[in-house]
Amino acid sequence: MNIPDKLPIERIEDYHTHHLGKSRDGRLFWGYTTFVYSVPLSTIQDDNSLKFRRDYAVFHTFDRDGNYINTQYYFGGTADRCDQEELENKLDEWVSQLGETEYTDIEIKLFQTVIDGFVFGLIPDEEFSLINLEPSATISFLEPWDGGYYT
């Protein structure tokens, strides 16, 4: 099974692809909140895994052909101290900085970037024939590669 190099992504309001669309100048964007554990979950000895969960707002931009341009990010702190509203406000701020925008489905090429030592992006998993939004495999895409995703 072949994993595509370019992936359509469906915008779903108030969900993982809420901040998805294009700007007036043709740039595409995708902003969302996500998290990554700073240590493997199997090594956490107490019940408070939230102190090891790092919460982020991330905002990726792409050119009109879906090529990755860059990523802005904001580390909100560990989940036991993070203000989720602050993360959402960051996403709104980054969208507004693009000027006139339209929330819509987009099609982008697979990409990855490193933030604070962790890989973020659309990462193919050849073994299971899917593409994960990393870190934490927040959402996954698979055949028929029509923009729909699974959580």
Coordinates of C-alpha atoms in Angstrom, one line a residue:
M1 CA 0.0 0.0 0.0
N2 CA 1.4 3.4 -1.0
I3 CA 1.4 6.3 1.4
P4 CA 0.8 9.6 -0.5
D5 CA 3.3 12.4 -0.5
K6 CA 0.5 15.0 -0.5
L7 CA -2.5 14.6 1.8
P8 CA -5.9 16.3 1.7
I9 CA -7.1 17.4 5.2
E10 CA -10.7 18.0 6.1
R11 CA -11.6 20.9 8.2
I12 CA -13.8 20.0 11.1
E13 CA -15.0 23.0 13.2
D14 CA -14.2 22.8 16.9
Y15 CA -12.0 19.8 16.5
H16 CA -8.4 19.0 15.6
T17 CA -8.6 20.8 12.3
H18 CA -10.6 23.8 13.4
H19 CA -7.7 26.3 12.5
L20 CA -7.2 25.0 9.0
G21 CA -7.4 27.0 5.8
K22 CA -5.8 29.5 3.5
S23 CA -4.8 33.1 3.5
R24 CA -5.6 35.7 0.8
D25 CA -2.1 35.4 -0.6
G26 CA -2.5 31.7 -1.1
R27 CA -0.6 30.4 1.9
L28 CA -2.2 27.4 3.6
F29 CA -2.2 27.0 7.4
W30 CA -2.9 24.5 10.1
G31 CA -2.9 25.3 13.8
Y32 CA -3.8 23.0 16.7
T33 CA -3.0 22.2 20.3
T34 CA -1.1 19.0 21.1
F35 CA 1.1 17.4 23.7
V36 CA 4.1 15.2 24.1
Y37 CA 5.4 13.4 27.2
S38 CA 8.9 14.3 28.2
V39 CA 9.6 10.8 29.4
P40 CA 8.2 7.4 28.2
L41 CA 4.8 6.7 29.9
S42 CA 6.1 3.4 31.1
T43 CA 8.7 5.1 33.2
I44 CA 6.2 7.2 35.2
Q45 CA 6.0 5.7 38.7
D46 CA 3.3 7.9 40.3
D47 CA -0.3 8.8 39.3
N48 CA 0.6 12.3 38.1
S49 CA 1.5 11.8 34.5
L50 CA 0.3 15.4 33.8
K51 CA 3.6 16.9 35.2
F52 CA 5.4 15.1 32.4
R53 CA 3.0 16.1 29.6
R54 CA 4.2 19.2 27.7
D55 CA 1.3 21.1 26.1
Y56 CA 1.8 23.2 22.9
A57 CA 0.0 25.4 20.4
V58 CA 1.6 24.9 17.0
F59 CA 0.9 26.7 13.7
H60 CA 2.3 25.4 10.4
T61 CA 2.2 27.3 7.2
F62 CA 2.6 26.0 3.6
D63 CA 2.8 27.6 0.2
R64 CA -0.2 27.3 -2.2
D65 CA 1.2 24.0 -3.5
G66 CA 1.3 22.5 0.0
N67 CA 5.0 22.7 0.5
Y68 CA 6.0 23.3 4.2
I69 CA 7.2 26.8 5.0
N70 CA 7.6 27.1 8.7
T71 CA 6.1 26.5 12.2
Q72 CA 5.4 28.9 15.0
Y73 CA 4.9 27.3 18.4
Y74 CA 4.1 28.2 22.0
F75 CA 4.9 25.9 24.9
G76 CA 2.1 26.4 27.4
G77 CA 3.8 24.4 30.2
T78 CA 3.1 21.0 31.6
A79 CA -0.5 19.9 31.6
D80 CA -0.8 20.2 35.4
R81 CA -0.2 24.0 35.0
C82 CA -1.1 24.8 31.4
D83 CA -3.9 27.2 30.6
Q84 CA -5.7 25.7 27.6
E85 CA -7.5 28.9 26.8
E86 CA -4.1 30.6 26.4
L87 CA -3.1 28.0 23.8
E88 CA -6.3 28.6 21.9
N89 CA -5.8 32.4 22.0
K90 CA -2.3 31.9 20.5
L91 CA -3.9 30.0 17.6
D92 CA -6.4 32.8 17.0
E93 CA -3.5 35.3 17.1
W94 CA -1.5 33.5 14.5
V95 CA -4.5 33.2 12.2
S96 CA -5.2 36.9 12.5
Q97 CA -1.6 37.7 11.7
L98 CA -2.1 36.2 8.2
G99 CA -4.7 38.9 7.4
E100 CA -7.8 37.8 5.5
T101 CA -8.2 34.1 5.8
E102 CA -10.8 31.4 4.9
Y103 CA -11.3 28.3 7.0
T104 CA -11.4 25.4 4.5
D105 CA -10.1 22.0 3.7
I106 CA -6.5 22.0 2.5
E107 CA -4.0 19.6 0.8
I108 CA -0.4 19.6 2.0
K109 CA 2.8 17.6 1.6
L110 CA 4.1 15.4 4.4
F111 CA 6.5 17.3 6.6
Q112 CA 8.3 17.3 9.9
T113 CA 10.1 19.8 12.2
V114 CA 11.7 19.5 15.6
I115 CA 10.5 21.6 18.6
D116 CA 12.3 21.3 21.9
G117 CA 13.9 18.0 20.8
F118 CA 10.5 16.4 19.7
V119 CA 9.4 15.7 16.2
F120 CA 6.2 17.4 15.1
G121 CA 4.4 17.0 11.7
L122 CA 2.7 14.5 9.4
I123 CA 4.8 11.4 9.7
P124 CA 4.2 8.3 7.6
D125 CA 4.0 4.9 9.4
E126 CA 4.8 2.4 6.6
E127 CA 4.2 -0.7 8.9
F128 CA 0.5 0.3 9.4
S129 CA 0.0 2.2 6.1
L130 CA -1.1 5.4 7.8
I131 CA 0.1 9.0 8.4
N132 CA 0.1 10.3 12.0
L133 CA 0.0 13.8 13.2
E134 CA 3.0 13.7 15.7
P135 CA 3.8 13.9 18.4
S136 CA 1.5 11.6 20.3
A137 CA -0.3 10.4 17.1
T138 CA -3.0 13.0 17.9
I139 CA -4.9 12.0 14.7
S140 CA -4.2 9.5 11.9
F141 CA -5.0 9.4 8.2
L142 CA -5.4 6.3 6.1
E143 CA -6.9 5.0 2.9
P144 CA -8.8 6.2 1.0
W145 CA -6.7 9.4 1.8
D146 CA -9.8 11.6 1.3
G147 CA -9.1 14.1 4.1
G148 CA -10.9 12.2 6.9
Y149 CA -9.0 11.3 10.0
Y150 CA -9.3 9.1 13.1
T151 CA -8.5 10.0 16.7

